[in-house]
XYZ file of C-alpha atoms in Angstrom:
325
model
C 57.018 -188.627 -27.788
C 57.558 -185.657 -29.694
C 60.633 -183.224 -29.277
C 60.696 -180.379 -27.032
C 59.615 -177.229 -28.470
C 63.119 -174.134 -28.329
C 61.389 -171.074 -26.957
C 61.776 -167.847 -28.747
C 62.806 -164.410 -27.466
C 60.626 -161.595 -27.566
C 62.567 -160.187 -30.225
C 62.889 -163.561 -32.747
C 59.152 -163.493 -32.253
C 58.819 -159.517 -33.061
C 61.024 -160.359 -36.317
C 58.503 -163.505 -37.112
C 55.664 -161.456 -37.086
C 57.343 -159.108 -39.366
C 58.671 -161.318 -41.699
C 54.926 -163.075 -41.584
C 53.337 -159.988 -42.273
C 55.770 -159.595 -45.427
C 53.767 -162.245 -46.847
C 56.173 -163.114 -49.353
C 56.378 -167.522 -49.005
C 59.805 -168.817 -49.318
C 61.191 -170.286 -52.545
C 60.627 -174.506 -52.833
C 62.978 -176.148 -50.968
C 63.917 -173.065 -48.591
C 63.147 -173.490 -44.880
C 60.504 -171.249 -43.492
C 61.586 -168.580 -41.322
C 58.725 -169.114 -39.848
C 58.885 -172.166 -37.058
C 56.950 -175.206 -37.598
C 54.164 -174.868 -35.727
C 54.071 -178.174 -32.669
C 51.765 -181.075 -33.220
C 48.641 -181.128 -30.997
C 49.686 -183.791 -28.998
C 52.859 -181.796 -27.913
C 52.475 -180.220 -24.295
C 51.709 -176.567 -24.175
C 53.858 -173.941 -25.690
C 55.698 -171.231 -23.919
C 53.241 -167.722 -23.555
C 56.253 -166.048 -25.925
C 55.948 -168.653 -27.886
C 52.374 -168.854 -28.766
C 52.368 -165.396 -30.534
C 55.337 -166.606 -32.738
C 52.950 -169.995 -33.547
C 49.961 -167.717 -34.334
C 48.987 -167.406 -38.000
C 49.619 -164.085 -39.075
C 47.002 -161.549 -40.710
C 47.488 -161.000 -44.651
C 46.834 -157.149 -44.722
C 46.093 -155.739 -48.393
C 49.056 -154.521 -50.623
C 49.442 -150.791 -49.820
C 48.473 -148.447 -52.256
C 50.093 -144.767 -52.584
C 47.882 -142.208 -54.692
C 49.669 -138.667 -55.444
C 47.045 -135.956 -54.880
C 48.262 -133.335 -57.190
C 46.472 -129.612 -57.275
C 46.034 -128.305 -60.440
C 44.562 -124.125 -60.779
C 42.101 -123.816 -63.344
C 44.103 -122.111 -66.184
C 42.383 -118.453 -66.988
C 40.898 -119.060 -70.131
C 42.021 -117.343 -73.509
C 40.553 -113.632 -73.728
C 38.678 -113.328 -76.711
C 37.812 -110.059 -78.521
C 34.287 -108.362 -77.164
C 31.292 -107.941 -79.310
C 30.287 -104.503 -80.977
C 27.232 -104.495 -78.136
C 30.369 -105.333 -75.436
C 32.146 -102.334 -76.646
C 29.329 -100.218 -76.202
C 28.311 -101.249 -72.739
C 31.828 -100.596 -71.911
C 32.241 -97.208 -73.645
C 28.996 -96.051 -71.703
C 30.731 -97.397 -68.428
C 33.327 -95.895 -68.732
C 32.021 -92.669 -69.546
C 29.768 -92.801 -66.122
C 33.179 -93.489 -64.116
C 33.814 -90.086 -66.041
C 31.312 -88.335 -65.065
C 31.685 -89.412 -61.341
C 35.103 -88.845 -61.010
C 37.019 -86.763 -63.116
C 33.885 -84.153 -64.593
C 32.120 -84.244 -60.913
C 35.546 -83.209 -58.516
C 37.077 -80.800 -60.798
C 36.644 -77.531 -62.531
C 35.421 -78.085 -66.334
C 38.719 -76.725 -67.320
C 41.098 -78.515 -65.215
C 38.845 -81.934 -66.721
C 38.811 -80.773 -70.187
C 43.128 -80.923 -69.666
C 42.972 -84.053 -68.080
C 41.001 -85.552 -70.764
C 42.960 -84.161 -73.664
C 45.834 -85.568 -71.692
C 44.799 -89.254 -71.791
C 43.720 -88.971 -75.210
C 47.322 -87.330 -76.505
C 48.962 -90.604 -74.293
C 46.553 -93.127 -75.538
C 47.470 -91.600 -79.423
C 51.094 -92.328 -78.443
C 50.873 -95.619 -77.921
C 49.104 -96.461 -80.642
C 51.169 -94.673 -83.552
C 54.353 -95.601 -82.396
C 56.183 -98.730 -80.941
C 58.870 -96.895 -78.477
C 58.370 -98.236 -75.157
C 58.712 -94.564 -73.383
C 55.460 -94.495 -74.287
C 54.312 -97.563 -72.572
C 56.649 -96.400 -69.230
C 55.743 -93.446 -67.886
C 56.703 -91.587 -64.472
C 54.562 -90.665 -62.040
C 56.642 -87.856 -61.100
C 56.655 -86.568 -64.851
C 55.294 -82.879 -64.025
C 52.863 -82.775 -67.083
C 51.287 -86.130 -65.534
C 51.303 -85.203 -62.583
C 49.739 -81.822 -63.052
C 47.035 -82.412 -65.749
C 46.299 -86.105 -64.778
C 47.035 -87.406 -61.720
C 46.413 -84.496 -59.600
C 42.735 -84.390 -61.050
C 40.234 -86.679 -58.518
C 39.930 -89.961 -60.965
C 42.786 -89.534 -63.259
C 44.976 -92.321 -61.782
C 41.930 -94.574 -61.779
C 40.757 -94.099 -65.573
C 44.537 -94.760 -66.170
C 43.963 -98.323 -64.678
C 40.739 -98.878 -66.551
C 43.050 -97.959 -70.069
C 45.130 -100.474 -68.664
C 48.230 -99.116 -67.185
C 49.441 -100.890 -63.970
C 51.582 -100.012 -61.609
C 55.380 -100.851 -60.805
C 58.018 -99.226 -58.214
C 61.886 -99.640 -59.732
C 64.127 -97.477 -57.483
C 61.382 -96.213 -55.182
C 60.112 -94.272 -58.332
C 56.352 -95.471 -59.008
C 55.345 -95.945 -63.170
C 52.751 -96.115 -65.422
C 53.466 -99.108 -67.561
C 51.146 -100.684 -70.019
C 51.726 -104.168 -72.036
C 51.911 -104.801 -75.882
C 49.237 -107.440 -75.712
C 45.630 -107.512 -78.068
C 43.947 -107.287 -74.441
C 45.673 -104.477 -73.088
C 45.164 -102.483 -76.561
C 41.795 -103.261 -76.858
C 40.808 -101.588 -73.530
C 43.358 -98.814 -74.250
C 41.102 -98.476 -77.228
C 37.573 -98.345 -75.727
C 38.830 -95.864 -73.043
C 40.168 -93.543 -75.559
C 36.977 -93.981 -77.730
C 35.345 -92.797 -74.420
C 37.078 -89.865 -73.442
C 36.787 -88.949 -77.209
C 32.937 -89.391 -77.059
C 33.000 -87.105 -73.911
C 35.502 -84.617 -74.742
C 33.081 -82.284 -77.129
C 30.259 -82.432 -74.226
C 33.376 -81.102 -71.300
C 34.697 -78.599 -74.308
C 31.144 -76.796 -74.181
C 30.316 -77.081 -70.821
C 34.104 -75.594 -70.208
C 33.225 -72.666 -72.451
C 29.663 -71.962 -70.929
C 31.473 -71.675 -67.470
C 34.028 -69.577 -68.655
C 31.652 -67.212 -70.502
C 29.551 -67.239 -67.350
C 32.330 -66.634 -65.382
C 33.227 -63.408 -67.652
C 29.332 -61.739 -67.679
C 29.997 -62.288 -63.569
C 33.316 -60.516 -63.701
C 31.848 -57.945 -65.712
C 28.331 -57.728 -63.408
C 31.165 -57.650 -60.605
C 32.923 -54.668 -62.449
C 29.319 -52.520 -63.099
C 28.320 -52.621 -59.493
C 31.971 -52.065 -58.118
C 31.709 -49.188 -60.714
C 28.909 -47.705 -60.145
C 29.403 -47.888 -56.037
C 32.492 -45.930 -56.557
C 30.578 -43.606 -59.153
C 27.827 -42.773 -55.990
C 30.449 -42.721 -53.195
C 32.058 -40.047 -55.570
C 29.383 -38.151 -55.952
C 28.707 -37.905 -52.322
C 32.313 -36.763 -51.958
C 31.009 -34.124 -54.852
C 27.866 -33.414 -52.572
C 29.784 -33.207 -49.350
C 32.729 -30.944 -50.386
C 30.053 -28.688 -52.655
C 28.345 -28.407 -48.811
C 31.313 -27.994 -47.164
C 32.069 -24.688 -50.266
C 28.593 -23.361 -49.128
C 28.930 -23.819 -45.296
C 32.375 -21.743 -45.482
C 31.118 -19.337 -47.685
C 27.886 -18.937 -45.033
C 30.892 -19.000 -42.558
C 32.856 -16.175 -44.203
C 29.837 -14.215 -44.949
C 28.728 -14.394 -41.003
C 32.399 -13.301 -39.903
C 32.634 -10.149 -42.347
C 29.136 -9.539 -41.298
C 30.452 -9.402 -37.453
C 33.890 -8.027 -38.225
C 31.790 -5.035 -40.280
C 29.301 -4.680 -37.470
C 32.577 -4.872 -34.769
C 34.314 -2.043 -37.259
C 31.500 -0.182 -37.133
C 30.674 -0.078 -33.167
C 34.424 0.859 -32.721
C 33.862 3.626 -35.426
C 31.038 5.084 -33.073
C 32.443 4.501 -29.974
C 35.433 6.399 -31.170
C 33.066 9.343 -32.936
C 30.935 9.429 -29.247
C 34.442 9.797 -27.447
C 35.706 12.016 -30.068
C 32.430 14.144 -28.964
C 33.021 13.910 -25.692
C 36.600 15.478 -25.577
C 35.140 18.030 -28.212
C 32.628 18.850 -25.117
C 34.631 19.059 -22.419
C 37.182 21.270 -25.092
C 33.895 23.612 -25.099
C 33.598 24.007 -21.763
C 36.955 24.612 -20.799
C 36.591 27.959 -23.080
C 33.104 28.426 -21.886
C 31.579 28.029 -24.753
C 29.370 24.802 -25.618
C 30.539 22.892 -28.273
C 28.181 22.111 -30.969
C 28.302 18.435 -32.726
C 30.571 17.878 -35.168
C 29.651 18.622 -38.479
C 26.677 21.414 -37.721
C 28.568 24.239 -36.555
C 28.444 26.941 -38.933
C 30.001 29.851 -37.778
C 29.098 33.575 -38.877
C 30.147 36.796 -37.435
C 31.057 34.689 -34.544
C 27.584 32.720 -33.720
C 25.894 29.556 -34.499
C 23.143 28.806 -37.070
C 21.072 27.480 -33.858
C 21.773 31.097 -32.347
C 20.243 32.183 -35.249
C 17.631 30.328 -35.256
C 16.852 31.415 -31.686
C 16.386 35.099 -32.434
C 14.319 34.858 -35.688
C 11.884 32.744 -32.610
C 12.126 35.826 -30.510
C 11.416 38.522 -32.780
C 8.225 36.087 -34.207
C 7.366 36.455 -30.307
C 7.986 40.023 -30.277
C 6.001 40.872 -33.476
C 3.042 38.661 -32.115
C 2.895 40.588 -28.617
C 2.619 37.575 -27.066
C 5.811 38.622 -25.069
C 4.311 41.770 -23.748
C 4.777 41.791 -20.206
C 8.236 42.912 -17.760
C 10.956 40.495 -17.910
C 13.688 39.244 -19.616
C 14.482 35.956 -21.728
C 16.345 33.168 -20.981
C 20.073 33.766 -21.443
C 19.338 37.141 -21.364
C 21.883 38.983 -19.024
C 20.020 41.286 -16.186
């Protein structure tokens, strides 16, 4: 008869399984912690007990693998080809054309070019980084470059970047073979370009002058005919006051000369009535003649009646007018 089996506690059976799942066997000649398990013939085993009596599962060693992310490193830049260069020089020269030659006057893109090119020669003769560094509140940068549509983006494609220190933005461009190389290419652009802007710039200026002086001959020579309609309407204005002075003289002679008669008919008239206040009738003035007290019309009058009396047509009894009976 074998000997009674000690039942284990749920948590002496928790730390069995633990220490079975371990899987590290005791030394020789160290007791298990593990219980022996109970013969066959021994009488059934506790329910807590037949999980510690259980042979436990051997699980595989665990194995830890670091996952670590590597970025692919940019690889080395290496110096274009001639054919490179050129594909870039005509690029660049388009972005030109769109930006800087397309939204501004020729002038205002023949400065900004000039500009870049006098910065770009800068750089390259001398080492001082004020060169490099440049405000973008400088006034000639501003004005001549960065005020002009595309300026600040050919600046970029030279290979200036951007940087705010103090809330003041700058141009800044590295001392690296990369950076010069592109500074080189653009500047071999805008040189390639400049002679093309330079012409075009002259054409519209000269263009602009034969407008300004088309402009001037038409401005003159409306000012030359509204002057000579000022000629035409004073020189008509002259004749019209002439006509005008002529007309009154005219009237004031013809006026002088009604009041000259009207004064000579009432000079007559009071000569008249004179005449026949004295009973005698006054003859007009100017054609009374007197002699031996009688008129040349009286005299007239008897050279007709002694014509009549020589005739004998005046024969018969009688007496003449104004004769006295």
């Amino acid at each position: 008869m074998s000997a009674p089996t000690t039942a284990l506690s749920p948590r002496q059976a928790a730390v069995a399984a633990a220490e079975a799942r371990l899987a590290r066997p005791a030394p020789p000649g160290e007791p298990s912690a593990t219980p022996s398990p109970a013969p066959a013939s021994a009488a059934a085993p506790a329910p807590n007990a037949a999980l510690a009596l259980a042979p436990a599962r051997r699980s595989p060693p665990a194995t830890f693998s670091l996952a670590i992310s590597t970025k692919p490193s940019t690889p080395a830049w290496t110096v274009p080809t001639p054919e490179e260069d050129a594909t870039r020089r005509a690029e660049l020269g388009r972005v030109l054309m769109r930006t800087v030659v397309r939204h501004a006057a020729y002038a205002s893109a023949v400065t900004c070019v000039e500009t870049l090119i006098k910065i770009s020669q800068n750089i390259t003769a001398s080492s001082d980084l004020k060169y490099r560094d440049l405000r973008a509140s400088n006034g000639a940068l501003k004005s001549k470059v960065l005020d002009v549509p595309g300026g600040h983006d050919y600046m970029i494609l030279m290979g200036f970047r951007t940087e705010t220190r103090g809330f003041e933005k700058h141009y800044i461009v590295q001392q690296t073979p990369r950076r010069a190389h592109e500074l080189r290419i653009a500047t071999e652009a805008l040189q390639d370009l400049l002679p093309v802007l330079q012409q075009r710039a002259k054409t519209k200026t000269a263009a602009d002058e034969n407008a300004k002086k088309a402009d001037a001959a038409r401005v003159a020579a409306a000012l030359r005919e509204i002057e000579a309609d000022r000629e035409a309407v004073r020189a008509r204005a002259e004749r019209e006051r002439f006509a005008r002075e002529a007309r009154e003289a005219k009237i004031k002679a013809e006026e002088e000369e009604r009041r000259r008669l009207e004064e000579e008919i009432a000079n007559m008239g009071a000569d008249w009535d004179k005449g026949q206040g004295a009973g005698a009738v006054p003859a007009p003035t100017g054609q009374v003649h007197q002699t031996g007290g009688r008129s040349d019309d009286n005299d007239d009058d008897d050279d007709e009646d002694d014509a009549y009396e020589e005739t004998g047509l005046f024969t018969g009894p009688g007496q003449r007018l104004g004769d006295s009976a």
